[in-house]
PDB file of C-alpha atoms in Angstrom:
ATOM      1  CA  UNK J   1      36.583 -51.001 -35.680  1.00  0.00           C
ATOM      2  CA  UNK J   2      39.702 -49.191 -36.772  1.00  0.00           C
ATOM      3  CA  UNK J   3      39.848 -51.191 -40.016  1.00  0.00           C
ATOM      4  CA  UNK J   4      36.479 -49.765 -41.050  1.00  0.00           C
ATOM      5  CA  UNK J   5      37.892 -46.297 -40.569  1.00  0.00           C
ATOM      6  CA  UNK J   6      41.241 -47.051 -42.186  1.00  0.00           C
ATOM      7  CA  UNK J   7      39.889 -48.370 -45.508  1.00  0.00           C
ATOM      8  CA  UNK J   8      37.891 -45.268 -46.539  1.00  0.00           C
ATOM      9  CA  UNK J   9      40.675 -43.050 -45.235  1.00  0.00           C
ATOM     10  CA  UNK J  10      43.185 -45.109 -47.228  1.00  0.00           C
ATOM     11  CA  UNK J  11      41.084 -44.789 -50.366  1.00  0.00           C
ATOM     12  CA  UNK J  12      40.928 -40.999 -50.031  1.00  0.00           C
ATOM     13  CA  UNK J  13      44.659 -40.864 -49.235  1.00  0.00           C
ATOM     14  CA  UNK J  14      45.398 -42.943 -52.344  1.00  0.00           C
ATOM     15  CA  UNK J  15      43.426 -40.472 -54.485  1.00  0.00           C
ATOM     16  CA  UNK J  16      45.203 -37.523 -52.871  1.00  0.00           C
ATOM     17  CA  UNK J  17      48.646 -39.062 -53.468  1.00  0.00           C
ATOM     18  CA  UNK J  18      47.673 -39.848 -57.073  1.00  0.00           C
ATOM     19  CA  UNK J  19      46.791 -36.205 -57.694  1.00  0.00           C
ATOM     20  CA  UNK J  20      49.836 -34.962 -55.791  1.00  0.00           C
ATOM     21  CA  UNK J  21      52.392 -37.018 -57.748  1.00  0.00           C
ATOM     22  CA  UNK J  22      50.475 -36.947 -61.024  1.00  0.00           C
ATOM     23  CA  UNK J  23      49.725 -40.642 -61.324  1.00  0.00           C
ATOM     24  CA  UNK J  24      46.710 -41.014 -63.590  1.00  0.00           C
ATOM     25  CA  UNK J  25      46.880 -44.807 -63.368  1.00  0.00           C
ATOM     26  CA  UNK J  26      46.771 -44.566 -59.571  1.00  0.00           C
ATOM     27  CA  UNK J  27      43.719 -42.323 -59.792  1.00  0.00           C
ATOM     28  CA  UNK J  28      42.008 -44.651 -62.256  1.00  0.00           C
ATOM     29  CA  UNK J  29      42.792 -47.673 -60.067  1.00  0.00           C
ATOM     30  CA  UNK J  30      40.915 -46.053 -57.195  1.00  0.00           C
ATOM     31  CA  UNK J  31      37.859 -45.194 -59.270  1.00  0.00           C
ATOM     32  CA  UNK J  32      37.162 -48.591 -60.845  1.00  0.00           C
ATOM     33  CA  UNK J  33      34.851 -50.624 -58.586  1.00  0.00           C
ATOM     34  CA  UNK J  34      36.804 -53.861 -58.994  1.00  0.00           C
ATOM     35  CA  UNK J  35      40.157 -52.368 -58.030  1.00  0.00           C
ATOM     36  CA  UNK J  36      39.047 -49.777 -55.471  1.00  0.00           C
ATOM     37  CA  UNK J  37      39.429 -52.205 -52.516  1.00  0.00           C
ATOM     38  CA  UNK J  38      43.050 -52.757 -53.562  1.00  0.00           C
ATOM     39  CA  UNK J  39      43.583 -49.003 -53.679  1.00  0.00           C
ATOM     40  CA  UNK J  40      41.984 -48.653 -50.246  1.00  0.00           C
ATOM     41  CA  UNK J  41      44.276 -51.283 -48.726  1.00  0.00           C
ATOM     42  CA  UNK J  42      47.381 -49.825 -50.355  1.00  0.00           C
ATOM     43  CA  UNK J  43      46.296 -46.330 -49.378  1.00  0.00           C
ATOM     44  CA  UNK J  44      45.782 -47.381 -45.776  1.00  0.00           C
ATOM     45  CA  UNK J  45      49.212 -48.974 -45.711  1.00  0.00           C
ATOM     46  CA  UNK J  46      50.723 -45.868 -47.274  1.00  0.00           C
ATOM     47  CA  UNK J  47      48.943 -43.635 -44.780  1.00  0.00           C
ATOM     48  CA  UNK J  48      50.354 -45.573 -41.841  1.00  0.00           C
ATOM     49  CA  UNK J  49      53.834 -46.497 -43.068  1.00  0.00           C
ATOM     50  CA  UNK J  50      54.597 -44.278 -46.058  1.00  0.00           C
ATOM     51  CA  UNK J  51      54.366 -44.800 -49.786  1.00  0.00           C
ATOM     52  CA  UNK J  52      56.344 -47.873 -50.894  1.00  0.00           C
ATOM     53  CA  UNK J  53      59.013 -47.358 -53.531  1.00  0.00           C
ATOM     54  CA  UNK J  54      57.504 -50.002 -55.803  1.00  0.00           C
ATOM     55  CA  UNK J  55      54.248 -48.020 -56.022  1.00  0.00           C
ATOM     56  CA  UNK J  56      56.087 -45.009 -57.394  1.00  0.00           C
ATOM     57  CA  UNK J  57      58.067 -47.147 -59.829  1.00  0.00           C
ATOM     58  CA  UNK J  58      54.960 -48.971 -61.094  1.00  0.00           C
ATOM     59  CA  UNK J  59      52.629 -46.001 -61.466  1.00  0.00           C
ATOM     60  CA  UNK J  60      54.996 -43.142 -62.302  1.00  0.00           C
ATOM     61  CA  UNK J  61      58.011 -44.540 -64.149  1.00  0.00           C
TER      62      UNK J  61
END
């Protein structure tokens, strides 16, 4: 049951982080239907454990 709550929350968190750090590619990743589940999973992970360093280096640098 908690997974069904975590995925939409993770997707919204991913969008919020993308806007906060200025990552247009992160924002676009969340909006495309094929890649939005990936953004939801990564966003859920980031919500629980913090944003991984590799995400910042891939999408910002």
